Short mmCIF file of C-alpha atoms and ligand atoms in Angstrom, two decimals:
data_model
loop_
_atom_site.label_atom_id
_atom_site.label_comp_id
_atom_site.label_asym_id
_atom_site.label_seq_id
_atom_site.Cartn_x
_atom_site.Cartn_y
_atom_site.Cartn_z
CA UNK A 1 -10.01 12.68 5.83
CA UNK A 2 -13.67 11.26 4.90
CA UNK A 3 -15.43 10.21 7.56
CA UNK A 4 -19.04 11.37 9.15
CA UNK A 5 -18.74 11.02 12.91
CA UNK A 6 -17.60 14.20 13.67
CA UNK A 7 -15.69 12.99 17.12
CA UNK A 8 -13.41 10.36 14.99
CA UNK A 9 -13.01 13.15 12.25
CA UNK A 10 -11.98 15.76 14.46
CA UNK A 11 -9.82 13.43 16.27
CA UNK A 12 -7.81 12.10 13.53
CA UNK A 13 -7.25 15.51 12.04
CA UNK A 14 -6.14 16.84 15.11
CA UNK A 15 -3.41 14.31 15.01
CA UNK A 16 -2.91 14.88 11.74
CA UNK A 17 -2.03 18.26 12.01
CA UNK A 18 0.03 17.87 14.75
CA UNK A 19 2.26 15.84 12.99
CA UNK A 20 3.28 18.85 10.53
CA UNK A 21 0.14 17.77 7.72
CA UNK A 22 -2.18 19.61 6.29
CA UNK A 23 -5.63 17.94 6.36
CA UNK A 24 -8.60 18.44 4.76
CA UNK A 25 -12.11 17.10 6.41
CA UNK A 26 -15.07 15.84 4.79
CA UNK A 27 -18.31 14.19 5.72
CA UNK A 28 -19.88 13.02 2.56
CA UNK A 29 -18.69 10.86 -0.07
CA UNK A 30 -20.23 12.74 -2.89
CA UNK A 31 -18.49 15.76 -1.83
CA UNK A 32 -15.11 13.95 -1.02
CA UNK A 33 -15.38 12.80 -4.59
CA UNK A 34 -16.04 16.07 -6.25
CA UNK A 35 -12.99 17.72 -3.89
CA UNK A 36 -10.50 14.26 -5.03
CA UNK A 37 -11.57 15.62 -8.58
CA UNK A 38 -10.33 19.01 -7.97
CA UNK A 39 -7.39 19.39 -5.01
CA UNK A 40 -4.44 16.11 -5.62
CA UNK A 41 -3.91 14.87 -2.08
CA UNK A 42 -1.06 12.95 -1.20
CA UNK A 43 -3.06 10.60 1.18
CA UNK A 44 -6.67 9.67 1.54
CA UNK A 45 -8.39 8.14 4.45
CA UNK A 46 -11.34 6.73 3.58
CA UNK A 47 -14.10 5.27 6.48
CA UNK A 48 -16.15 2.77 4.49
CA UNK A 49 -19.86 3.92 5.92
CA UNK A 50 -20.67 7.55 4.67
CA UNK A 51 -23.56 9.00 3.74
CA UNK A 52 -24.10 10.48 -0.01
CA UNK A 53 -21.09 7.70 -1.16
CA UNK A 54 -19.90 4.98 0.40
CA UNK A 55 -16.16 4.85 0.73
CA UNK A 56 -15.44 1.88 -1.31
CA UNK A 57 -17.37 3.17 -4.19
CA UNK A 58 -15.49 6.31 -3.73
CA UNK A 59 -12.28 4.82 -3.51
CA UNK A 60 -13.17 3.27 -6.55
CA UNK A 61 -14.10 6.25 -8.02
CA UNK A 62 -10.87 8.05 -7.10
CA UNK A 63 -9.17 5.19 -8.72
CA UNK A 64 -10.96 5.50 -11.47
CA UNK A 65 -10.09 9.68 -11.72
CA UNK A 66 -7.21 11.59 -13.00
CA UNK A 67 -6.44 13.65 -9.91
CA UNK A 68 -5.55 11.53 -7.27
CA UNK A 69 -5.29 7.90 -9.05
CA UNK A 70 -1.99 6.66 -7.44
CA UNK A 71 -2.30 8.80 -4.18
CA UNK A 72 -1.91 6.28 -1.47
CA UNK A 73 -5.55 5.18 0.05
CA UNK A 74 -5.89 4.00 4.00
CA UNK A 75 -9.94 2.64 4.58
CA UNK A 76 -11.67 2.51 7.90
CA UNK A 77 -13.59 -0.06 8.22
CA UNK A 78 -16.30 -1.08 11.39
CA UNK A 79 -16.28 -4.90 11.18
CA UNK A 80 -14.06 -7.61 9.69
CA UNK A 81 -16.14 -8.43 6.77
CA UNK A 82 -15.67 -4.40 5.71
CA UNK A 83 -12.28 -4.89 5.80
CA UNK A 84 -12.78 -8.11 4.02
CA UNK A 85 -14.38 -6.29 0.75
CA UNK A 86 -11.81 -3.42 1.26
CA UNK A 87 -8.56 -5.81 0.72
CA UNK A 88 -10.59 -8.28 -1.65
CA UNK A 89 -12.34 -7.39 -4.94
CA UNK A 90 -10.32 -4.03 -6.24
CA UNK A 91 -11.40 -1.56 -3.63
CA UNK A 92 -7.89 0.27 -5.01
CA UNK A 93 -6.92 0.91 -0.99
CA UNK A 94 -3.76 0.47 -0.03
CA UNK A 95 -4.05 -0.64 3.81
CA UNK A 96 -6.61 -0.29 6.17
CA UNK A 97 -7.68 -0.32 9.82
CA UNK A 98 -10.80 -1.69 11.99
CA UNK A 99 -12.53 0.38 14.38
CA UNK A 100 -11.89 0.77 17.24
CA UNK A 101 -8.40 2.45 16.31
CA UNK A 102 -5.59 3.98 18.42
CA UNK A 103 -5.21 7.18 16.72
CA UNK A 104 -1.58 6.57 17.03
CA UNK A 105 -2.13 3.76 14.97
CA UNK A 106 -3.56 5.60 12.28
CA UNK A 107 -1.39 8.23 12.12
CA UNK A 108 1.67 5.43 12.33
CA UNK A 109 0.37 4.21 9.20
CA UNK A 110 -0.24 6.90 7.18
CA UNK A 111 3.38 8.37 8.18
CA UNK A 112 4.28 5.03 6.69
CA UNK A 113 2.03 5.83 3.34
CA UNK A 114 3.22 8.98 2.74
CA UNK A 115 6.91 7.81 2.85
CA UNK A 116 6.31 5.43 0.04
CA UNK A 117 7.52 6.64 -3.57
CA UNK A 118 5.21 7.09 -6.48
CA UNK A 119 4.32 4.15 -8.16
CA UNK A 120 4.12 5.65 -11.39
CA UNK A 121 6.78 6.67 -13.83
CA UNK A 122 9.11 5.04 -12.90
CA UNK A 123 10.31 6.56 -10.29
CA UNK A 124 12.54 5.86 -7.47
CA UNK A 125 12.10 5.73 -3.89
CA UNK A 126 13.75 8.47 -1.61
CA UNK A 127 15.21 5.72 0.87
CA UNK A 128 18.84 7.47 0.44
CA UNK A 129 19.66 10.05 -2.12
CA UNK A 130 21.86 7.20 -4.23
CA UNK A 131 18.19 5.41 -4.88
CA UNK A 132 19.35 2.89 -2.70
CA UNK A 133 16.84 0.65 -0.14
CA UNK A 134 18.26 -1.36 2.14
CA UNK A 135 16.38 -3.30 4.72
CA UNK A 136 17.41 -6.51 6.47
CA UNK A 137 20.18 -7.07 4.26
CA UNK A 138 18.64 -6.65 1.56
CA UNK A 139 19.44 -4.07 -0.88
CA UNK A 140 18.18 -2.83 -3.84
CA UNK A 141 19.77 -0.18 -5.87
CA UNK A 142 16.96 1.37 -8.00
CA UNK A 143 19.10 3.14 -10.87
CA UNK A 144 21.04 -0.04 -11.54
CA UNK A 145 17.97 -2.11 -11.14
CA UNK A 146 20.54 -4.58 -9.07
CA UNK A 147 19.66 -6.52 -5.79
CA UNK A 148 22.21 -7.97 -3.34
CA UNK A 149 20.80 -10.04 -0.22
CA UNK A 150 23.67 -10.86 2.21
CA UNK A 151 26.46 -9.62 0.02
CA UNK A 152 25.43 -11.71 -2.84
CA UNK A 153 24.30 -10.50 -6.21
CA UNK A 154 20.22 -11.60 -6.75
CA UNK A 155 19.22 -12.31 -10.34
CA UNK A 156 15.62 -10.79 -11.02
CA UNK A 157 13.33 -10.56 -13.75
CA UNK A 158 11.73 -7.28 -14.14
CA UNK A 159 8.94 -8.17 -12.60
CA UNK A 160 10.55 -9.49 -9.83
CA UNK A 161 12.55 -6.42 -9.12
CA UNK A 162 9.31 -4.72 -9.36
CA UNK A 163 7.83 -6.66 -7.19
CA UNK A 164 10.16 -6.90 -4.89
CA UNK A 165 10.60 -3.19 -4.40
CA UNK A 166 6.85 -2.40 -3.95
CA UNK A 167 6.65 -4.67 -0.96
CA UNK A 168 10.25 -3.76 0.41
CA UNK A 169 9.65 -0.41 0.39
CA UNK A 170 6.38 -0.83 2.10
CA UNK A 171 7.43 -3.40 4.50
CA UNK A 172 4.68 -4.39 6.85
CA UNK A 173 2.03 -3.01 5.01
CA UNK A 174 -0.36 -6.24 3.68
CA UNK A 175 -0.91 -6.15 -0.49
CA UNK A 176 -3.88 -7.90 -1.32
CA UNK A 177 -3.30 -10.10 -4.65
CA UNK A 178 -5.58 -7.07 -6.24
CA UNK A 179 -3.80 -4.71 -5.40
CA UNK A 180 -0.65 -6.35 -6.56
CA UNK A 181 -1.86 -7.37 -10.06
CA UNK A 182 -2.73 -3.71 -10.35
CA UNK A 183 0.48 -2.90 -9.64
CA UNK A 184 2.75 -4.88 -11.15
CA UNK A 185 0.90 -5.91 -14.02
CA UNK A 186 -1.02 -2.36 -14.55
CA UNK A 187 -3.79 -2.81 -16.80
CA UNK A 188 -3.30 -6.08 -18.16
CA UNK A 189 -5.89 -8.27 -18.36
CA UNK A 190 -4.72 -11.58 -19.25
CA UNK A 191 -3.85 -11.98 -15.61
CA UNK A 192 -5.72 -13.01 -12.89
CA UNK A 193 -4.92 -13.29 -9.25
CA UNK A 194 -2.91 -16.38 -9.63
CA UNK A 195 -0.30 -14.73 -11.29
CA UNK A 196 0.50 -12.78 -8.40
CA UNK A 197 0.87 -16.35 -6.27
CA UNK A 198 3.14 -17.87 -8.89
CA UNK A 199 5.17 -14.25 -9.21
CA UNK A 200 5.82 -14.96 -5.12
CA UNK A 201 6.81 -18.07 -5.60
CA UNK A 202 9.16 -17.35 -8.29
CA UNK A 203 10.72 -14.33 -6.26
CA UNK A 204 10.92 -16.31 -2.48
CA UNK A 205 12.82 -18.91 -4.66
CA UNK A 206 15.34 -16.18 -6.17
CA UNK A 207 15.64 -14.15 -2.11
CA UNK A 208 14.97 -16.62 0.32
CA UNK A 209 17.53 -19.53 1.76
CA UNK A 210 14.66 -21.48 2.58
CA UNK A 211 11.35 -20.51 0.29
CA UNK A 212 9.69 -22.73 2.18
CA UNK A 213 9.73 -20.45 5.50
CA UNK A 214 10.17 -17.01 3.90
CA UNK A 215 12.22 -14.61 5.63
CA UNK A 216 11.38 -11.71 3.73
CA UNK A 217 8.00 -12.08 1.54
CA UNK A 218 5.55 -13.27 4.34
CA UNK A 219 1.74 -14.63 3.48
CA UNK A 220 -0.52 -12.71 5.58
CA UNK A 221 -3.92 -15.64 5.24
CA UNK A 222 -6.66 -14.31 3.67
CA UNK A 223 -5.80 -11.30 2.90
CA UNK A 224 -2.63 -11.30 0.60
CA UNK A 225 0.99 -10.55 1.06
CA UNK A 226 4.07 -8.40 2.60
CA UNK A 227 7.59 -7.85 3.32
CA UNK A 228 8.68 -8.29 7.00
CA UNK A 229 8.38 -5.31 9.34
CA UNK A 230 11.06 -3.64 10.39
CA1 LIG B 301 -18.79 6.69 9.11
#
């Protein structure tokens, strides 16, 4: 927990540790950063105005480092056009919240980030022990890379199944199209943005009855996409 008022530091890591977590507190980015580099955390939040670093640079930076690359990333942010930056240009976060928060809020969301699997190596999500997610009728069996929506077998692409998963087993948290390309696409950079929009399209034509009103893979304006909360 980064963050330099002391009252909304103390506050949230109070709740934090109520809830069972261990929690770590820190007041400058600089020495967040040097701590990311040496402890592997398995969630960060992040406020966005800290003194030494600010915490979009840092989350960059933690992007950027071995230790704590693909940890999930929650970002306070004071005002609307903070939270702008952190879901637009490749902040790396993975959902954020304005202040003034309900701590309950907060600690709602990062329950929810710390129940999503690892996005790296392939591996699967802990939903049930079979790999199995299933979430409005949808269902997607991770070992057999199979999808049935209603009781009907979907046909996906691999990038659709990818896709797919990511949001489904984050429903209700908001992807921005960065965040997607990054990870779906991973490091390739002969896509751009658009790609994600066309991959939605492709994939709300393959799940939804009517792609036109999406039941499942909702637009969130402005800021990017997500799979309906529960
Ligand atoms: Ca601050």
């Amino acid at each position: 927990m980064v963050e330099d008022e002391p009252n909304i530091r103390d506050l949230v890591c109070l709740h934090l540790r109520h809830e069972g977590y261990d929690c770590d507190a820190e007041a400058d980015g600089i020495r967040a950063l040097e701590r990311a580099g040496a402890v592997r955390y398995d969630l960060m939040v992040l406020d966005v105005m800290l003194p030494g670093l600010d915490g979009l640079s840092l989350c960059r930076a933690v992007r950027n480092g071995r230790l704590n690359k693909d940890a999930p990333i929650l970002m306070l942010t004071a005002r609307r056009e903070e939270s702008d930056k952190v879901v637009g240009l490749e902040s790396g976060a993975d959902d954020y919240l304005t202040k003034p928060f309900g701590v309950r809020e907060l600690v709602a969301r990062a329950r929810a980030l710390l129940r999503r699997p690892p996005l790296t190596a392939g591996a699967g999500p802990h939903a049930t022990e079979e790999g199995i997610v299933r979430i409005h009728g949808v269902e997607i069996d991770v070992p057999k890379r199979r999808v049935r929506i209603d009781q009907r077998d979907i046909e996906l692409t691999a990038q659709e199944f990818r896709m797919l998963h990511l949001l489904a087993t984050h429903a209700g948290i908001v992807f921005s199209r960065e965040a997607l390309l990054g990870k779906i696409w991973r490091g390739d950079t002969f896509v751009t943005v658009r790609s994600v929009d066309t991959l939605v399209k492709r994939l709300r034509r393959r799940i939804e009855a009517d792609p036109a009103v999406p039941r499942y893979l909702l637009t969130v304006w402005g800021v990017g996409y997500k799979f309906a909360d529960v």
